[in-house]
Structure formats: structure tokens, C-alpha cells
Coordinates of C-alpha atoms and ligand atoms in Angstrom, one line a residue:
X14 CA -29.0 -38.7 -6.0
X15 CA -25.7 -38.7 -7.5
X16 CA -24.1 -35.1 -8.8
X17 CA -22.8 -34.8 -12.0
X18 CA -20.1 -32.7 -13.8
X19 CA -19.9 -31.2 -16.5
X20 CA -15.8 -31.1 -18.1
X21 CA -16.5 -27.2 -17.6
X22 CA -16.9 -27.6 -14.6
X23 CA -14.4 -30.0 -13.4
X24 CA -11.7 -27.3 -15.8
X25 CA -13.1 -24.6 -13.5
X26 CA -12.2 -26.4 -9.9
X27 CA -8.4 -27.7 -11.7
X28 CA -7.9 -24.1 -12.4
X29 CA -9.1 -22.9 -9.2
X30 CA -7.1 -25.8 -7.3
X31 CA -3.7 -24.8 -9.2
X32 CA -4.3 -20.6 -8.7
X33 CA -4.4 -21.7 -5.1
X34 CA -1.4 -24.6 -5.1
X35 CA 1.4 -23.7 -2.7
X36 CA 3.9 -26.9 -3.3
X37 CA 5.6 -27.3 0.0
X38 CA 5.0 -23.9 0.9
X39 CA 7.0 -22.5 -2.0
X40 CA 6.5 -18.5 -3.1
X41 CA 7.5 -15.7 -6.0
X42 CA 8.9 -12.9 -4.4
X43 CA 9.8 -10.0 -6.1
X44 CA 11.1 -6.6 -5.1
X45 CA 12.9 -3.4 -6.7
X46 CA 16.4 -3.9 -8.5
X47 CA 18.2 -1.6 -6.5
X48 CA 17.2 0.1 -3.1
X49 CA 18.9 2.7 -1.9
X50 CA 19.1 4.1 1.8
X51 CA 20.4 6.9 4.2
X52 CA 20.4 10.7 4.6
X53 CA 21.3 12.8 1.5
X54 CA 21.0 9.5 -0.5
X55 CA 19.7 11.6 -3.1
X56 CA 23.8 12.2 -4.5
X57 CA 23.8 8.7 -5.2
X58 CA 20.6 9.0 -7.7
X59 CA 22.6 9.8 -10.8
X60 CA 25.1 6.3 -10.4
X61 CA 21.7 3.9 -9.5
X62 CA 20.0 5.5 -12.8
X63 CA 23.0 4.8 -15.0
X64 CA 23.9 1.2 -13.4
X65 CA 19.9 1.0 -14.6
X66 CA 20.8 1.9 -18.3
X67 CA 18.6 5.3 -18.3
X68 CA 19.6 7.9 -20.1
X69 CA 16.5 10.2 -20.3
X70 CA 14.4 10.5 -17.1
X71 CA 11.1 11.6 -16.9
X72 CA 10.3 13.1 -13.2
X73 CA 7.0 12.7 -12.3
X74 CA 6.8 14.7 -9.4
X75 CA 3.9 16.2 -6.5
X76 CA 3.5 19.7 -7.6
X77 CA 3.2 20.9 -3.7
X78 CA 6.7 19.1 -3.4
X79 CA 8.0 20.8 -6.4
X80 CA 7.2 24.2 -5.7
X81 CA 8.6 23.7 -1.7
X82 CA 12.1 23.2 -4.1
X83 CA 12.7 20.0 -1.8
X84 CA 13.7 18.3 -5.0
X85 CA 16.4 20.3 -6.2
X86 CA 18.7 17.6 -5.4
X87 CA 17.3 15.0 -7.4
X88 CA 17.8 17.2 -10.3
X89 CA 21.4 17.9 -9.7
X90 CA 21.8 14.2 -9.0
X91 CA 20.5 13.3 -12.6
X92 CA 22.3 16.5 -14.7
X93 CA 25.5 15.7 -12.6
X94 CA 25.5 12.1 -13.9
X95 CA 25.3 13.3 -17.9
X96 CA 21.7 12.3 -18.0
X97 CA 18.8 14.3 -19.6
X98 CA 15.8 15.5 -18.0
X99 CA 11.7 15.8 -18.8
X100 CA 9.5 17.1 -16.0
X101 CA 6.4 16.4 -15.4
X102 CA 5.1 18.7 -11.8
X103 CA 1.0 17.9 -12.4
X104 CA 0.5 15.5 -9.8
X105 CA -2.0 17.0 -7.0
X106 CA -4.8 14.9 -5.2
X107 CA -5.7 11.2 -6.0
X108 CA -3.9 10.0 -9.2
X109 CA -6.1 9.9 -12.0
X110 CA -6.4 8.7 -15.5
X111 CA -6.9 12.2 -17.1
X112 CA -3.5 13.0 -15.6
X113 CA -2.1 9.6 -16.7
X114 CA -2.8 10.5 -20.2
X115 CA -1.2 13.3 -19.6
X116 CA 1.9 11.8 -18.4
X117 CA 2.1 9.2 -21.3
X118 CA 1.6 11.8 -24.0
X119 CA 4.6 13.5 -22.1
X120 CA 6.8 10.3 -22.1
X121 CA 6.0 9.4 -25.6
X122 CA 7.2 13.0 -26.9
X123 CA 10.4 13.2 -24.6
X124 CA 11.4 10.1 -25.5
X125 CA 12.4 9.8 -22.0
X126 CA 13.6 5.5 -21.1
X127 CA 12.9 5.8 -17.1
X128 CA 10.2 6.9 -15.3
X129 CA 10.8 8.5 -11.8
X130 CA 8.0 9.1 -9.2
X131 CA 9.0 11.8 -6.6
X132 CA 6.3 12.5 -3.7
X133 CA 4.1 10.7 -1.7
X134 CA 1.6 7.6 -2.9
X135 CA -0.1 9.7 -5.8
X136 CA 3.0 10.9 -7.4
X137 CA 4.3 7.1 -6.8
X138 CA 1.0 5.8 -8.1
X139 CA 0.7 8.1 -11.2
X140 CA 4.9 7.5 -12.0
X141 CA 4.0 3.5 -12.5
X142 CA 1.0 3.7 -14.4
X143 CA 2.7 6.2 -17.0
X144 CA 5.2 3.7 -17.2
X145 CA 3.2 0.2 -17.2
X146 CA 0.1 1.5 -19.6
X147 CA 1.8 3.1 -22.4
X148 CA -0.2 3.5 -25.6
X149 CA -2.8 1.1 -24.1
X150 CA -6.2 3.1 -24.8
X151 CA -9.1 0.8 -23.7
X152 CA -11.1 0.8 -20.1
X153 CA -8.5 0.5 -17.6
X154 CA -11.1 -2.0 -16.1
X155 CA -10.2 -4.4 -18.8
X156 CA -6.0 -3.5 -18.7
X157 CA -3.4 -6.3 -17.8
X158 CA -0.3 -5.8 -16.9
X159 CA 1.3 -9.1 -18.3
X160 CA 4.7 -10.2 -16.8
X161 CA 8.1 -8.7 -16.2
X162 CA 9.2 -7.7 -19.8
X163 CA 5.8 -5.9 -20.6
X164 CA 7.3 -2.6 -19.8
X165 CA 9.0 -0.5 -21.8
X166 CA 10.9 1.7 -20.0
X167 CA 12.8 1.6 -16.8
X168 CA 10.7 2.7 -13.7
X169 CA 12.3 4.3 -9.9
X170 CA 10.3 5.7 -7.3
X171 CA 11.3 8.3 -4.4
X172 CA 8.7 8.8 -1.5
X173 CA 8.4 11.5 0.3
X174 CA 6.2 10.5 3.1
X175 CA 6.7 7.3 4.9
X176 CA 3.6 5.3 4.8
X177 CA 2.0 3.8 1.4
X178 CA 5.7 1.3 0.6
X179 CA 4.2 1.7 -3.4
X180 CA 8.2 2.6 -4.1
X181 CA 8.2 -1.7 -3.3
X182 CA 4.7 -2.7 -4.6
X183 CA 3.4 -4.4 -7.3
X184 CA 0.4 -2.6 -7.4
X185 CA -0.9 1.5 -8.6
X186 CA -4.5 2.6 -7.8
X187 CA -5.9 5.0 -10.6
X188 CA -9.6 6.8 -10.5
X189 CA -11.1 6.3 -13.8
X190 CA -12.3 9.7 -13.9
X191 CA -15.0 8.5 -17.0
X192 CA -16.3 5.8 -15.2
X193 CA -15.7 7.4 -11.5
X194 CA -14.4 4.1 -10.0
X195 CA -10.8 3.6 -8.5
X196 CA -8.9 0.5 -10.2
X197 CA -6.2 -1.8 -9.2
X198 CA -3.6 -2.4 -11.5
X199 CA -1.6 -4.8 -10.6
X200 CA 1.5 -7.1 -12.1
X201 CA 5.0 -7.7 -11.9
X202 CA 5.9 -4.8 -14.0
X203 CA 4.8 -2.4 -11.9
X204 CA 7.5 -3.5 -9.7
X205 CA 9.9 -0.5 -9.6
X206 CA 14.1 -1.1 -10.5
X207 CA 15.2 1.4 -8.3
X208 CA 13.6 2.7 -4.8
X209 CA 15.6 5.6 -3.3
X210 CA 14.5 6.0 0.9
X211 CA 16.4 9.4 1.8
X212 CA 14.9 10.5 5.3
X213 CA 16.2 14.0 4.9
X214 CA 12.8 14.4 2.1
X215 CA 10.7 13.8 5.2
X216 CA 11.7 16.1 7.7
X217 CA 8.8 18.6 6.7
X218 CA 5.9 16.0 6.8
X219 CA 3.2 17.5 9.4
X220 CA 2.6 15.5 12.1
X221 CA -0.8 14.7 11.1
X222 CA -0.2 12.8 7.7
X223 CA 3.1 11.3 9.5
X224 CA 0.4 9.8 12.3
X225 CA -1.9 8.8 9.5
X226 CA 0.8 7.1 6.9
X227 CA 2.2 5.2 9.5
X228 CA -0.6 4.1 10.5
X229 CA -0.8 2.7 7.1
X230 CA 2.4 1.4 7.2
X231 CA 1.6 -0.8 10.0
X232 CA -1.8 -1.7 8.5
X233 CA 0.4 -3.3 6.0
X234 CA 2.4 -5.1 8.4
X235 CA -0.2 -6.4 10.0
X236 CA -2.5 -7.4 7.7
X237 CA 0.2 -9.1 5.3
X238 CA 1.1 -11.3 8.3
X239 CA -2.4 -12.6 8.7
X240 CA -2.8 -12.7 5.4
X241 CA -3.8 -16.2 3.7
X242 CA -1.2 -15.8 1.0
X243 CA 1.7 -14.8 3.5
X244 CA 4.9 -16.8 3.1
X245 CA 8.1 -17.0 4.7
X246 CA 9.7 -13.8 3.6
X247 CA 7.0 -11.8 3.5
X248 CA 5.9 -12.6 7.4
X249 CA 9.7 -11.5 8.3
X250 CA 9.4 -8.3 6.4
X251 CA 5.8 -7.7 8.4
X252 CA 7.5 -8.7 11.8
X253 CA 10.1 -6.2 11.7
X254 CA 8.2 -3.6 10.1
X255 CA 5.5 -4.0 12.4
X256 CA 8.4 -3.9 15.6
X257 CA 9.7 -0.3 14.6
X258 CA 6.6 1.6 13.6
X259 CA 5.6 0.5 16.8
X260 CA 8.7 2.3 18.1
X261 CA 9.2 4.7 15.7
X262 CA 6.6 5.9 15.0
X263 CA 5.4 8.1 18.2
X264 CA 8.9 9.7 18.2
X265 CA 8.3 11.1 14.3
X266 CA 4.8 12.1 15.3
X267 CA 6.3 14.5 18.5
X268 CA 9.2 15.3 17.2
X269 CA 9.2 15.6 13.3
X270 CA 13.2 16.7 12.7
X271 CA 13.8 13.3 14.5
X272 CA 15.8 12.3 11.2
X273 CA 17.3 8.6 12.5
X274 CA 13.6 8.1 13.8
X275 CA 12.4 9.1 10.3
X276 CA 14.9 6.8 8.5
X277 CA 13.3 3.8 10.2
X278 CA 10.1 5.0 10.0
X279 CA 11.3 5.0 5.8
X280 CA 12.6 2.0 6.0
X281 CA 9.4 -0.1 8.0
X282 CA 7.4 1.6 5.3
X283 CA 9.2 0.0 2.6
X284 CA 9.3 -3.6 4.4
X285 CA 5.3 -3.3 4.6
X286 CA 5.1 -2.6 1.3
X287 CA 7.6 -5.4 0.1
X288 CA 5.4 -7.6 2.6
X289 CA 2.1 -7.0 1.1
X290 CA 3.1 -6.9 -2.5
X291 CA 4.2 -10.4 -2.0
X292 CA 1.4 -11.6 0.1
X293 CA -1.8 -9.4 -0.4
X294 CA -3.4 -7.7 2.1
X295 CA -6.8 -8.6 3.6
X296 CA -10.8 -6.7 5.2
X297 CA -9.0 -3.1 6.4
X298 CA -8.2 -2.5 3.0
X299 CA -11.1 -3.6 1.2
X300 CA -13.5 -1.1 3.6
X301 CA -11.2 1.4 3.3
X302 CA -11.1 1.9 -0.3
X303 CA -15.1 1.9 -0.4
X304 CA -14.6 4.5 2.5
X305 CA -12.0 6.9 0.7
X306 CA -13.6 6.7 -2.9
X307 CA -17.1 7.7 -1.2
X308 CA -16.2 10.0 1.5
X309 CA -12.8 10.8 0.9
X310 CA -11.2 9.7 4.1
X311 CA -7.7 9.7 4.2
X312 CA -6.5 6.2 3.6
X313 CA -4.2 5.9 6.3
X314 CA -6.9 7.8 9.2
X315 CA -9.7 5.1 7.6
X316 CA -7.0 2.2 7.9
X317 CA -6.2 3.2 11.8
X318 CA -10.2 3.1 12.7
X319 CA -11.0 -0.1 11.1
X320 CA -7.8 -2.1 11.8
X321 CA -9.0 -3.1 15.7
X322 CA -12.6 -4.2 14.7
X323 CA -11.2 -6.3 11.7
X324 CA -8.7 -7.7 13.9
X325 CA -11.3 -8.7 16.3
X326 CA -13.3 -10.1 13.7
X327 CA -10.5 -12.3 12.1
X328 CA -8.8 -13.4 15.7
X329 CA -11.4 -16.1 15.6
X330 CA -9.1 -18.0 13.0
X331 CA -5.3 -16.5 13.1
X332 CA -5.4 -16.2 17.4
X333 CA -1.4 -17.4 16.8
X334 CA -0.1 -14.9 14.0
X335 CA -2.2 -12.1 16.2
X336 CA -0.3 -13.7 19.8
X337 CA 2.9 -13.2 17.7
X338 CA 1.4 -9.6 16.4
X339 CA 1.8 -8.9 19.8
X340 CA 5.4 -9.7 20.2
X341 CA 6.5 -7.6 17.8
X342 CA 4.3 -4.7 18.9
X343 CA 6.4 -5.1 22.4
X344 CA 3.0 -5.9 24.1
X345 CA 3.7 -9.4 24.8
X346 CA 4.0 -11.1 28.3
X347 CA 4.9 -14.8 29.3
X348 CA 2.1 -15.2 31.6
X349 CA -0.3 -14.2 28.7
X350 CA -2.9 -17.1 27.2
X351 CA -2.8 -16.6 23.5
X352 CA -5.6 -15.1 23.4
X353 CA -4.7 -12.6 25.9
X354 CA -1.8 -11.7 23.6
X355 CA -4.3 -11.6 20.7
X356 CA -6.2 -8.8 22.8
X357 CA -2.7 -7.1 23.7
X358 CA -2.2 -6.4 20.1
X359 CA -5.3 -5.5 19.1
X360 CA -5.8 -3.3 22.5
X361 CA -2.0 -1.8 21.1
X362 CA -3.0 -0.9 17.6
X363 CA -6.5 0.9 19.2
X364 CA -4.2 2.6 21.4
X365 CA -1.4 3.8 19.2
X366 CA -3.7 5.8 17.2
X367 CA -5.3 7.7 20.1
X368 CA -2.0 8.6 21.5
X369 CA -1.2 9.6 18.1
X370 CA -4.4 11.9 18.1
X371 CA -5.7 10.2 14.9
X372 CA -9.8 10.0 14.5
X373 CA -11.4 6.9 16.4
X374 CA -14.8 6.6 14.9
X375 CA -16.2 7.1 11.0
X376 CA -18.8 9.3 12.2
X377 CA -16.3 12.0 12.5
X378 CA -16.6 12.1 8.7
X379 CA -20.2 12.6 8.1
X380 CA -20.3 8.5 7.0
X381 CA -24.0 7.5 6.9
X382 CA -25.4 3.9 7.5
X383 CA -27.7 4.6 4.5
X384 CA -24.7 3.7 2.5
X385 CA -23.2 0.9 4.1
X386 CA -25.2 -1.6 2.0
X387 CA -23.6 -0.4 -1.6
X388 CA -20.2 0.0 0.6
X389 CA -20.2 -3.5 2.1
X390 CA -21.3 -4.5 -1.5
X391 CA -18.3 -3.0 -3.1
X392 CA -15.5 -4.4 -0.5
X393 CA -16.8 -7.8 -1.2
X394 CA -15.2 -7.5 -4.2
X395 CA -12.2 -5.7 -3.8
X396 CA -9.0 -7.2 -4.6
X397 CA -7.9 -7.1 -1.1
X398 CA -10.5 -9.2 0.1
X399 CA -8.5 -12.5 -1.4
X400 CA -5.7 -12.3 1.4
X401 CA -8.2 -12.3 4.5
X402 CA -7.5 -14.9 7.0
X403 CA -11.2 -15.2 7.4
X404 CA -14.6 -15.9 5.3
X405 CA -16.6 -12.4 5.6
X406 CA -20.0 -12.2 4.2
X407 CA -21.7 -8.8 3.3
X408 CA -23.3 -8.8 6.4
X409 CA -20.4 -8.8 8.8
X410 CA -18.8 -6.3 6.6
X411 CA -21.5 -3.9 7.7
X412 CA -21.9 -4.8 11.2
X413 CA -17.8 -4.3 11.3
X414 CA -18.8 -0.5 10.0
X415 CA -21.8 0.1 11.8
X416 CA -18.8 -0.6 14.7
X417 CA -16.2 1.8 13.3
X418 CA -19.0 4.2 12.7
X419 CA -19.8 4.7 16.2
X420 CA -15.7 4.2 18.0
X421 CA -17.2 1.4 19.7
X422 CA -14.1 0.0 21.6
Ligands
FE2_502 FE1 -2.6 1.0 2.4

């Protein structure tokens, strides 16, 4: 019998076939305006911000990193250079929309022209959505970020903590606290001008969240390098982020004041972030925001127990990128078959985070199998999903948890 089309449906496949066009290969890649790097960077804050144009900055700032007075210098840096200064110290948990309001209520009355996120991911997070959604008031569901020139006012980001890269990313996670969902935003606005990676901010991170950031950090890597949208540059950033959280990272864990140890740990972080921004991620992610929204599992602990199995699972079509996974995780030998090297790395990552002491199986946080079904439901349709190297159905999404819930190795 023969099929016919309708012209709807041939529009739909043209669009579909130009979303996923790649002549020869070719990519966008976008990242921050200025980056600035090194110990006490901080004093160069005030000269970035003006070469930027700002001339009223609004700090949006972790209140736990506030009150610890770690960002004393930031402020000197911006009154030193002549510019005024709004502060806005509410950010504690998750970033939420309540608190976004918040934040553009106090941008709109400062009249502030820069936005500046201090802290770790949710100060980050909150910083870019003041800045991108302005006097938008509708679902954030139904919010788009349009291009470059769709905001308003000139946007930095400082991070505290070494794991989340959002100072590089095109991308903020907010919990629509009316409609108790998370949502993406995501755009080329949202791209920060100006990322500042000052190691000496880090020195008090515990060596806990340090194990469990990193651990993100290198989920990024990783999963950007696999990832079905990867390109040239953003495979090189993975590679060599992937090559010193592997070495770096163990030495922050033990040995916290380690500042040149921090620096690179800063620096990977960064290069993950600029990685997956330009190439997506891929399955990790998409369990483990269905695994922090419900249980609240720290991103980076839920990232470090699913990471193996979803490697596993996706080796079966990217055995290469995983053989050269292993290279850069130093766990690569010439005698190796490919797929031994594909085992090497994902044996590596597995082992990282026990020698790290980070949490091997979900059951550790009272996850129940009851809810897998709604949970596998959800991450087949997160926007992570689009960069994994490998078809998933809802199915194999819950036998990879029913894995992860028991640490089966
Ligand atoms: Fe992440």
C-alpha cells in the first residue's frame, strides 16, 4: 500500500532534518566575554566590570557566603573602581522563582545595569534568571529566552565551589515554587560576560561538597564528550577537564587548603561547563534531576552513583569516545582492546567516588522503586535526554535505577 503525506507532515520532518543539520560538522560556540583567573583575582573585578560598561552592580550573593564575610573583597573591588553597589544576600537552598521575583523587583528599583552572582550553583542560577526574565510574568514553563540581545543588563558570575561550570553555561534551573516543578531555561543570553575563577573563594569548601561537585564536574566532562551534539571544541574542553579532575580532584578532597590543586580543580569546572553548554549533556542528568527534585539528593552525590551504570548502558554505541574517556582519566594501557579501555574508564569513575567516600547506591536515601515509574516517566523528557549517545526507552531508564538503587557494581 503506498503511504501518503500530508504537506504537514512533510514541514514537520524539513524542520526536524534542519534542527538536526550539522553541515560538515560545523558548530556555534559560545562562552563568557571575559574570564578571569588566579588567586586574589578578586582585585581585578572592578577593571573587568568597567571594560563591561557597568556602572551599578547588583550582587546577588549565597547568604551562608555572605555572613562567613568571604566576599568582602568583591565589594572593595567594585567601590574601589567608582562603581555603585545593590545587594541582594537572600539566596539559601535551591533557587526559586519566589526568590527570583524578589531579585527582579530589587533590580528594577536599583536601577542597577549588571547582575553579579557570587556563591555556588544557586546563587549562580538565581543571578541569571534575575537578569534574563525581567518583567516577564507568565509560567516560566512557557518563557523563552530569545537570542543574544534579549537581555537587558550586563550579567558576571563568581563561583564559589568548583563543580556546577553555570559561571560558563547557557542554562539556569529554577523550581516553580506554584507549580512545584524545576524548569530549564535555557538561551544564549543566559551566557554570562564576565566569569571571575579565584581559588582563594574555595579554600573553605568541606570536603564533602568538594567530593560531590567534582564529581559533577566530571559528569559534565564526560557526558558532553559522548554526547550526540559534541563538536570539536567542546570534546577538547571535556578531554582536559576530564584529565585534571581526575588528578585534581583527590588532592582538594584530602587536603582542602591545597590552593594550586583548587585553581585547577576551578578551572576543569569551568571547561565542563563551557563543554556541555555547547554540546548538551545526556541520561546522568536526566535521572538525576527526577532524583533531586523528588528526594532531594545532592546533584553532584546523584551524578557520581548513576554515571557508571549509564556508561555501561551507552558503551554499546560510543565504545571509542569511552576508550578515549579512558585516556584522559590516566587509565589507559596499549595492550588494552577497546573495550577493555571502555571498562577502565567506567571501572575509574566507580572507583573515584568510593575513594572519595561519596554514597554508592540510591538506597542510602530512602529512594523507593514504587516511584521509579513517574521518575523514569519524567527523565524521558528532560532536556538532557537530547544529547545521549544512545536510544533509552522508559524501561531501561528504570532498570538503570533499579541498578543504582541497590550499588550493584
Ligand atoms: Fe550537573
Amino acid at each position: 500500500m503506498t503511504q501518503t503525506h500530508s504537506a504537514a507532515d512533510i514541514a514537520t520532518v524539513v524542520q526536524q532534518t534542519l534542527q538536526n543539520f550539522r553541515p560538515n560538522r560545523g558548530f556555534t560556540f559560545r562562552s563568557p566575554a571575559i574570564t578571569v583567573t588566579g588567586e586574589y583575582c578578586v582585585s581585578q573585578l572592578g577593571d573587568a566590570l568597567l571594560e563591561l560598561g557597568a556602572s551599578h552592580v547588583l550582587m546577588v550573593v549565597d547568604r551562608q557566603v555572605w555572613q562567613m564575610g568571604l566576599l568582602e573583597g568583591c565589594e572593595s573591588a567594585i567601590r574601589l573602581a567608582g562603581l555603585q553597589l545593590t545587594l541582594f544576600t537572600e539566596v539559601e537552598g535551591e533557587p526559586d522563582s519566589e526568590l527570583m521575583t524578589k531579585g527582579i523587583e530589587v533590580l528594577t528599583q536599583s536601577g542597577a545595569d549588571f547582575v553579579l552572582g557570587i556563591g555556588g550553583g544557586s546563587a549562580l542560577d538565581t543571578a541569571k534568571a534575575i537578569a534574563v526574565v525581567g518583567d516577564y510574568h507568565g509560567p516560566l514553563t512557557e518563557f523563552e529566552v530569545g537570542g543574544l540581545a534579549s537581555r537587558k543588563v550586563g550579567l558576571g558570575a563568581i563561583p564559589t565551589t568548583a563543580g556546577t561550570g553555570s559561571e560558563a553555561t547557557d542554562i539556569t534551573v529554577i523550581n516553580d515554587v506554584r507549580h512545584n516543578i524545576k524548569v530549564p531555561i535555557k538561551g544564549p543570553a543566559l551566557v554570562p560576560d564576565l566569569a571571575l575563577l579565584d581559588p582563594m573563594l574555595m579554600l573553605g569548601v568541606p570536603a564533602s561538597i568538594t567530593a560531590a561537585t567534582g564529581l559533577d564536574a566530571l559528569t559534565h566532562a564526560i557526558e558532553s564528550y559522548v554526547s550526540k551534539q559534541s563538536n570539536l571544541l567542546s570534546q577538547a574542553y571535556a578531554y582536559h577537564a576530564m584529565e585534571t579532575v581526575m588528578a585534581a580532584l583527590p588532592i582538594a578532597v584530602g587536603c582542602g587548603d591545597n590552593i594550586e590543586r583548587r585553581f585547577e580543580l576551578a578551572v576543569a569546572a569551568y571547561k565542563a561547563g563551557l563543554a556541555f553548554s555547547n554540546s548538551g549533556l545526556g541520561l546522568t542528568h536526566a535521572i538525576a534531576h527526577q532524583l533531586g527534585a523528588k528526594y532531594h539528593i545532592p546533584h553532584g552525590v546523584a551524578n557520581a552513583i548513576l554515571l557508571p551504570y549509564v556508561m555501561s548502558f551507552n558503551a554499546l554505541c560510543c565504545e571509542q569516545e569511552f576508550a578515549e574517556v579512558a585516556k584522559a582519566l590516566g587509565v589507559s594501557r596499549d595492550s588494552m582492546t577497546p573495550r577493555q579501555r571502555c571498562q577502565a574508564a567506567i571501572d575509574a569513575v566507580r572507583q573515584l567516588a568510593a575513594d572519595l567516600g561519596l554514597p554508592s547506591s540510591l538506597r542510602e536515601f530512602g529512594v523507593l522503586e514504587a516511584d521509579f515509574d513517574a521518575l523514569a516517566t519524567d527523565a524521558m523528557a528532560d532536556i538532557c535526554l537530547v544529547g545521549n549517545p544512545r536510544q533509552v526507552t522508559h524501561g531501561q531508564v528504570m532498570q538503570l535505577m533499579r541498578q543504582a538503587l541497590e550499588g550493584e557494581g
